[in-house]
């Protein structure tokens, strides 16, 4: 039987141009990063019978072409820049320009063995709005730091007015985002399941829904790894290093870590018990909070998978009397 191979392409994304290459071929293309360019690109890919396309995340400049290619039923793999750099080191490739990068991404795409399902396209505008809310929160934190170190009464008033404006903006944007989510019945039901978990406030629930669309469909270990909360070993030979977290989705991890403190101090009895047990065992406060954040995400993943709202007290098991 003849061996069938999948034809893969790679796209190097720029602000105004897209450079495209096909793995194992000298064929290359450059188009504008515009709607008109996407049409030329789609026609070119179909003409060359390309089935899978790889593209490197590039500060959001890739999002429009990714959405258009997926709409036209192409399989698109979005790589993090670190993945492409690591593949270049593996290949021993030092030269770098847009055409070389496109060919490298095409080779990287052909090497992929598992392609995950594309995320729900409805979540993309929600993710952009949530990022804006996060950025407003970061501006609020910076202003609070300025206010603490300021001694000029007039300038203090300026900062206070800006703080009030930004806090109002953050509340209104979150309210609008929740309302937009609730226009979709399935997303609204998932949001309510997440929010039912003690310690997962509404902002945290929205962050999990939007930034982890896989929630409820993956294992607890996969959920922790995607959020960057999975502890990894650091051992070599006779040396036993400390376990540490690494990688993952930064903004999601921040949201879960921020929720872990009040959840493990006040809201969730199981997390309170976990935190106390870890501290008693000699764990640092920060390490205990990371463990609580991971456990909170595991609770949410289980609740969504089962489709049953969180119960603060676990159901009592019926004791069966032992028989002689």
Tab-separated table of C-alpha atoms in Angstrom:
chain	number	residue	atom	x	y	z
A	1	UNK	CA	0.000	0.000	0.000
A	2	UNK	CA	1.217	3.483	-0.799
A	3	UNK	CA	2.068	5.575	2.235
A	4	UNK	CA	-0.263	8.543	2.612
A	5	UNK	CA	1.178	11.707	4.107
A	6	UNK	CA	-0.575	14.796	5.369
A	7	UNK	CA	0.555	18.012	3.720
A	8	UNK	CA	1.341	20.646	6.339
A	9	UNK	CA	1.992	24.363	6.043
A	10	UNK	CA	3.491	26.916	8.398
A	11	UNK	CA	2.662	30.603	8.721
A	12	UNK	CA	4.975	33.233	10.167
A	13	UNK	CA	2.776	36.099	11.336
A	14	UNK	CA	3.659	39.762	11.060
A	15	UNK	CA	1.624	42.846	11.757
A	16	UNK	CA	0.996	43.468	8.055
A	17	UNK	CA	2.233	40.343	6.221
A	18	UNK	CA	1.918	36.557	6.439
A	19	UNK	CA	4.759	34.363	5.153
A	20	UNK	CA	3.665	30.823	4.285
A	21	UNK	CA	5.667	27.669	3.550
A	22	UNK	CA	4.803	24.017	2.868
A	23	UNK	CA	6.734	21.302	4.643
A	24	UNK	CA	9.056	19.405	2.311
A	25	UNK	CA	8.437	21.792	-0.573
A	26	UNK	CA	10.052	24.920	-1.969
A	27	UNK	CA	6.613	26.480	-2.478
A	28	UNK	CA	6.209	29.709	-0.489
A	29	UNK	CA	3.743	32.582	-0.376
A	30	UNK	CA	3.477	36.028	1.149
A	31	UNK	CA	0.091	37.735	1.567
A	32	UNK	CA	-1.277	40.731	3.421
A	33	UNK	CA	-2.587	40.129	6.935
A	34	UNK	CA	-6.031	41.276	5.824
A	35	UNK	CA	-9.345	39.719	4.828
A	36	UNK	CA	-8.340	39.913	1.155
A	37	UNK	CA	-5.041	38.220	1.948
A	38	UNK	CA	-6.845	35.434	3.802
A	39	UNK	CA	-8.867	34.624	0.667
A	40	UNK	CA	-5.703	34.394	-1.436
A	41	UNK	CA	-4.124	32.250	1.284
A	42	UNK	CA	-7.101	29.871	1.485
A	43	UNK	CA	-7.177	29.371	-2.278
A	44	UNK	CA	-3.407	28.727	-2.334
A	45	UNK	CA	-3.624	26.197	0.508
A	46	UNK	CA	-6.472	24.299	-1.157
A	47	UNK	CA	-4.624	24.265	-4.459
A	48	UNK	CA	-1.665	22.621	-2.718
A	49	UNK	CA	-3.960	20.228	-0.811
A	50	UNK	CA	-2.794	21.428	2.577
A	51	UNK	CA	-4.751	19.830	5.435
A	52	UNK	CA	-2.968	21.098	8.558
A	53	UNK	CA	-1.552	24.551	9.212
A	54	UNK	CA	0.719	25.676	12.013
A	55	UNK	CA	1.022	29.265	13.157
A	56	UNK	CA	2.950	30.911	15.963
A	57	UNK	CA	1.084	33.053	18.494
A	58	UNK	CA	2.203	36.614	17.832
A	59	UNK	CA	0.625	39.087	20.207
A	60	UNK	CA	-2.847	38.681	18.730
A	61	UNK	CA	-1.856	39.398	15.111
A	62	UNK	CA	-2.564	35.743	14.314
A	63	UNK	CA	-6.101	35.606	15.699
A	64	UNK	CA	-7.995	36.859	12.655
A	65	UNK	CA	-6.312	34.503	10.178
A	66	UNK	CA	-6.667	31.561	12.588
A	67	UNK	CA	-10.393	32.236	12.948
A	68	UNK	CA	-10.838	32.518	9.173
A	69	UNK	CA	-8.892	29.324	8.410
A	70	UNK	CA	-10.842	27.368	11.017
A	71	UNK	CA	-14.082	28.751	9.612
A	72	UNK	CA	-13.009	27.295	6.261
A	73	UNK	CA	-12.463	23.858	7.880
A	74	UNK	CA	-8.673	23.841	7.958
A	75	UNK	CA	-6.993	22.185	10.942
A	76	UNK	CA	-4.942	24.912	12.630
A	77	UNK	CA	-2.318	24.355	15.325
A	78	UNK	CA	-1.338	27.457	17.302
A	79	UNK	CA	2.181	27.190	18.742
A	80	UNK	CA	3.632	29.173	21.587
A	81	UNK	CA	6.884	30.959	20.580
A	82	UNK	CA	8.840	28.847	23.085
A	83	UNK	CA	7.724	25.673	21.285
A	84	UNK	CA	8.991	26.913	17.923
A	85	UNK	CA	12.292	28.108	19.429
A	86	UNK	CA	12.790	24.734	21.119
A	87	UNK	CA	12.155	22.932	17.810
A	88	UNK	CA	14.681	25.201	16.079
A	89	UNK	CA	17.296	24.326	18.714
A	90	UNK	CA	16.495	20.637	18.289
A	91	UNK	CA	17.016	20.982	14.525
A	92	UNK	CA	20.224	22.957	15.109
A	93	UNK	CA	18.850	25.856	13.099
A	94	UNK	CA	20.376	29.226	13.870
A	95	UNK	CA	19.446	31.301	10.806
A	96	UNK	CA	16.272	33.321	11.170
A	97	UNK	CA	14.064	35.366	8.864
A	98	UNK	CA	10.371	35.329	8.002
A	99	UNK	CA	10.645	32.733	5.221
A	100	UNK	CA	12.909	30.466	7.276
A	101	UNK	CA	10.555	30.772	10.245
A	102	UNK	CA	7.564	29.815	8.080
A	103	UNK	CA	9.376	26.674	6.877
A	104	UNK	CA	10.386	25.863	10.464
A	105	UNK	CA	6.778	26.191	11.662
A	106	UNK	CA	5.658	23.936	8.779
A	107	UNK	CA	8.151	21.252	9.876
A	108	UNK	CA	7.056	21.680	13.487
A	109	UNK	CA	3.432	21.228	12.402
A	110	UNK	CA	4.240	18.012	10.550
A	111	UNK	CA	5.946	16.666	13.683
A	112	UNK	CA	2.855	17.137	15.860
A	113	UNK	CA	1.251	13.827	16.793
A	114	UNK	CA	-1.794	14.998	18.758
A	115	UNK	CA	-3.934	17.914	17.585
A	116	UNK	CA	-6.404	19.229	20.125
A	117	UNK	CA	-9.884	20.344	19.097
A	118	UNK	CA	-10.235	24.017	18.234
A	119	UNK	CA	-11.615	26.156	21.072
A	120	UNK	CA	-15.185	27.413	21.000
A	121	UNK	CA	-15.112	30.454	18.661
A	122	UNK	CA	-17.711	32.181	20.879
A	123	UNK	CA	-15.101	32.489	23.615
A	124	UNK	CA	-12.616	34.587	21.612
A	125	UNK	CA	-14.384	37.961	22.060
A	126	UNK	CA	-15.019	37.048	25.705
A	127	UNK	CA	-11.301	36.379	26.174
A	128	UNK	CA	-10.424	39.787	24.736
A	129	UNK	CA	-12.902	41.505	27.039
A	130	UNK	CA	-11.626	39.539	30.035
A	131	UNK	CA	-8.045	40.521	29.214
A	132	UNK	CA	-9.138	44.158	29.176
A	133	UNK	CA	-10.741	43.684	32.619
A	134	UNK	CA	-7.509	42.116	33.883
A	135	UNK	CA	-5.517	45.039	32.490
A	136	UNK	CA	-7.817	47.520	34.222
A	137	UNK	CA	-7.180	45.596	37.441
A	138	UNK	CA	-3.429	45.911	36.854
A	139	UNK	CA	-3.838	49.674	36.353
A	140	UNK	CA	-5.779	49.858	39.631
A	141	UNK	CA	-2.949	48.069	41.464
A	142	UNK	CA	-0.377	50.481	40.026
A	143	UNK	CA	-2.445	53.509	41.033
A	144	UNK	CA	-2.842	52.185	44.566
A	145	UNK	CA	0.943	51.868	44.817
A	146	UNK	CA	1.352	55.462	43.617
A	147	UNK	CA	-1.248	56.674	46.082
A	148	UNK	CA	0.523	54.990	48.998
A	149	UNK	CA	3.819	56.724	48.232
A	150	UNK	CA	2.336	60.127	47.362
A	151	UNK	CA	2.370	62.944	49.940
A	152	UNK	CA	0.944	65.751	47.792
A	153	UNK	CA	-2.737	66.290	48.612
A	154	UNK	CA	-3.698	67.509	45.133
A	155	UNK	CA	-1.997	64.584	43.400
A	156	UNK	CA	-3.574	62.182	45.883
A	157	UNK	CA	-6.986	63.471	44.839
A	158	UNK	CA	-6.121	62.938	41.169
A	159	UNK	CA	-5.144	59.317	41.870
A	160	UNK	CA	-8.294	58.747	43.931
A	161	UNK	CA	-10.493	60.031	41.115
A	162	UNK	CA	-8.700	57.813	38.608
A	163	UNK	CA	-9.062	54.838	40.952
A	164	UNK	CA	-12.798	55.390	41.331
A	165	UNK	CA	-13.196	55.659	37.565
A	166	UNK	CA	-11.222	52.486	36.885
A	167	UNK	CA	-12.986	50.478	39.600
A	168	UNK	CA	-16.339	51.531	38.161
A	169	UNK	CA	-15.141	50.545	34.688
A	170	UNK	CA	-13.986	47.139	35.952
A	171	UNK	CA	-17.352	46.420	37.598
A	172	UNK	CA	-19.359	47.504	34.571
A	173	UNK	CA	-17.216	45.514	32.120
A	174	UNK	CA	-17.490	42.367	34.237
A	175	UNK	CA	-21.259	42.814	34.432
A	176	UNK	CA	-21.446	43.240	30.654
A	177	UNK	CA	-19.244	40.175	30.083
A	178	UNK	CA	-21.403	37.998	32.340
A	179	UNK	CA	-24.531	39.226	30.541
A	180	UNK	CA	-22.977	38.352	27.164
A	181	UNK	CA	-22.044	34.867	28.410
A	182	UNK	CA	-25.577	34.293	29.693
A	183	UNK	CA	-26.969	34.856	26.200
A	184	UNK	CA	-25.697	31.328	25.472
A	185	UNK	CA	-27.602	28.761	27.498
A	186	UNK	CA	-24.869	26.113	27.611
A	187	UNK	CA	-22.221	28.639	28.661
A	188	UNK	CA	-24.548	30.064	31.316
A	189	UNK	CA	-25.119	26.590	32.767
A	190	UNK	CA	-21.384	25.909	32.841
A	191	UNK	CA	-20.724	29.265	34.495
A	192	UNK	CA	-23.275	28.487	37.210
A	193	UNK	CA	-21.681	25.099	37.864
A	194	UNK	CA	-18.252	26.694	38.261
A	195	UNK	CA	-19.604	29.492	40.445
A	196	UNK	CA	-21.330	26.954	42.700
A	197	UNK	CA	-17.951	25.779	44.044
A	198	UNK	CA	-17.229	27.449	47.365
A	199	UNK	CA	-14.359	29.894	46.881
A	200	UNK	CA	-14.879	30.349	43.137
A	201	UNK	CA	-16.319	33.853	43.037
A	202	UNK	CA	-17.919	35.229	39.896
A	203	UNK	CA	-14.690	36.797	38.508
A	204	UNK	CA	-12.854	33.510	39.079
A	205	UNK	CA	-15.699	31.505	37.515
A	206	UNK	CA	-15.637	33.726	34.429
A	207	UNK	CA	-11.846	33.358	34.160
A	208	UNK	CA	-12.078	29.547	34.285
A	209	UNK	CA	-14.956	29.406	31.780
A	210	UNK	CA	-13.250	31.689	29.262
A	211	UNK	CA	-9.604	30.728	29.714
A	212	UNK	CA	-10.089	26.973	30.104
A	213	UNK	CA	-12.782	25.872	27.637
A	214	UNK	CA	-11.606	22.277	28.202
A	215	UNK	CA	-12.920	22.340	31.785
A	216	UNK	CA	-14.908	19.213	32.634
A	217	UNK	CA	-13.585	17.312	29.598
A	218	UNK	CA	-10.047	16.646	30.823
A	219	UNK	CA	-8.421	14.887	33.756
A	220	UNK	CA	-7.478	16.652	36.970
A	221	UNK	CA	-3.801	16.309	36.041
A	222	UNK	CA	-4.384	17.893	32.627
A	223	UNK	CA	-6.367	20.753	34.162
A	224	UNK	CA	-3.584	21.495	36.650
A	225	UNK	CA	-0.948	21.398	33.904
A	226	UNK	CA	-2.910	23.717	31.591
A	227	UNK	CA	-3.283	26.251	34.402
A	228	UNK	CA	0.403	26.028	35.275
A	229	UNK	CA	-0.386	24.647	38.736
A	230	UNK	CA	0.984	21.111	38.322
A	231	UNK	CA	4.061	20.369	40.452
A	232	UNK	CA	6.979	18.983	38.441
A	233	UNK	CA	9.903	16.927	39.733
A	234	UNK	CA	13.434	18.342	39.533
A	235	UNK	CA	15.574	15.284	40.217
A	236	UNK	CA	18.833	14.156	38.641
A	237	UNK	CA	20.954	11.211	39.721
A	238	UNK	CA	21.374	11.342	43.485
A	239	UNK	CA	20.016	14.883	43.719
A	240	UNK	CA	16.391	15.285	44.742
A	241	UNK	CA	15.205	18.788	43.922
A	242	UNK	CA	12.115	20.561	45.110
A	243	UNK	CA	8.928	20.217	43.084
A	244	UNK	CA	7.854	23.378	41.307
A	245	UNK	CA	5.149	24.685	38.983
A	246	UNK	CA	5.986	25.911	35.508
A	247	UNK	CA	4.329	27.083	32.284
A	248	UNK	CA	0.586	27.089	31.757
A	249	UNK	CA	-1.882	29.900	31.192
A	250	UNK	CA	-0.592	32.834	33.157
A	251	UNK	CA	-3.750	34.912	33.526
A	252	UNK	CA	-5.798	31.875	34.547
A	253	UNK	CA	-3.168	30.909	37.115
A	254	UNK	CA	-3.223	34.425	38.565
A	255	UNK	CA	-7.012	34.322	38.900
A	256	UNK	CA	-6.928	30.958	40.681
A	257	UNK	CA	-4.082	31.993	42.978
A	258	UNK	CA	-5.931	35.188	43.910
A	259	UNK	CA	-9.039	33.140	44.707
A	260	UNK	CA	-7.088	30.597	46.762
A	261	UNK	CA	-6.329	32.987	49.643
A	262	UNK	CA	-9.919	33.848	50.660
A	263	UNK	CA	-11.105	30.354	49.729
A	264	UNK	CA	-8.557	28.664	52.012
A	265	UNK	CA	-9.098	31.138	54.844
A	266	UNK	CA	-12.855	31.533	54.876
A	267	UNK	CA	-15.061	30.127	52.136
A	268	UNK	CA	-14.222	26.488	51.419
A	269	UNK	CA	-13.997	24.111	54.424
A	270	UNK	CA	-12.036	21.523	52.445
A	271	UNK	CA	-9.472	24.074	51.302
A	272	UNK	CA	-9.248	25.502	54.825
A	273	UNK	CA	-8.441	22.020	56.108
A	274	UNK	CA	-5.922	21.452	53.302
A	275	UNK	CA	-4.147	24.756	53.987
A	276	UNK	CA	-3.896	24.067	57.728
A	277	UNK	CA	-2.595	20.555	57.099
A	278	UNK	CA	0.100	21.780	54.715
A	279	UNK	CA	1.227	24.581	57.030
A	280	UNK	CA	1.366	22.142	59.947
A	281	UNK	CA	3.555	19.894	57.793
A	282	UNK	CA	6.038	22.745	57.333
A	283	UNK	CA	5.005	24.003	53.892
A	284	UNK	CA	5.498	27.685	53.092
A	285	UNK	CA	2.429	29.922	52.869
A	286	UNK	CA	2.899	30.459	49.134
A	287	UNK	CA	3.334	26.742	48.436
A	288	UNK	CA	0.197	25.953	50.443
A	289	UNK	CA	-1.784	28.539	48.463
A	290	UNK	CA	-0.600	27.037	45.161
A	291	UNK	CA	-1.810	23.635	46.369
A	292	UNK	CA	-5.164	25.169	47.339
A	293	UNK	CA	-5.466	26.867	43.942
A	294	UNK	CA	-4.800	23.528	42.247
A	295	UNK	CA	-7.359	21.769	44.451
A	296	UNK	CA	-9.935	24.498	43.733
A	297	UNK	CA	-9.487	23.931	40.000
A	298	UNK	CA	-9.825	20.171	40.501
A	299	UNK	CA	-13.106	20.728	42.377
A	300	UNK	CA	-14.384	22.869	39.494
A	301	UNK	CA	-13.301	20.327	36.871
A	302	UNK	CA	-15.135	17.549	38.738
A	303	UNK	CA	-18.311	19.598	39.181
A	304	UNK	CA	-18.471	20.525	35.486
A	305	UNK	CA	-17.697	16.950	34.412
A	306	UNK	CA	-20.536	15.589	36.547
A	307	UNK	CA	-22.947	18.405	35.727
A	308	UNK	CA	-23.987	18.614	39.376
A	309	UNK	CA	-23.638	21.796	41.443
A	310	UNK	CA	-21.154	21.856	44.315
A	311	UNK	CA	-22.302	20.566	47.676
A	312	UNK	CA	-20.654	22.248	50.655
A	313	UNK	CA	-20.960	19.100	52.731
A	314	UNK	CA	-20.161	15.775	51.050
A	315	UNK	CA	-23.146	13.421	51.028
A	316	UNK	CA	-23.212	10.919	53.855
A	317	UNK	CA	-22.613	7.374	52.745
A	318	UNK	CA	-25.129	4.799	53.890
A	319	UNK	CA	-23.365	2.465	56.231
A	320	UNK	CA	-24.106	-1.191	55.507
A	321	UNK	CA	-23.988	-3.295	58.673
A	322	UNK	CA	-21.478	-6.063	58.571
A	323	UNK	CA	-22.918	-9.548	58.340
A	324	UNK	CA	-21.704	-12.468	60.392
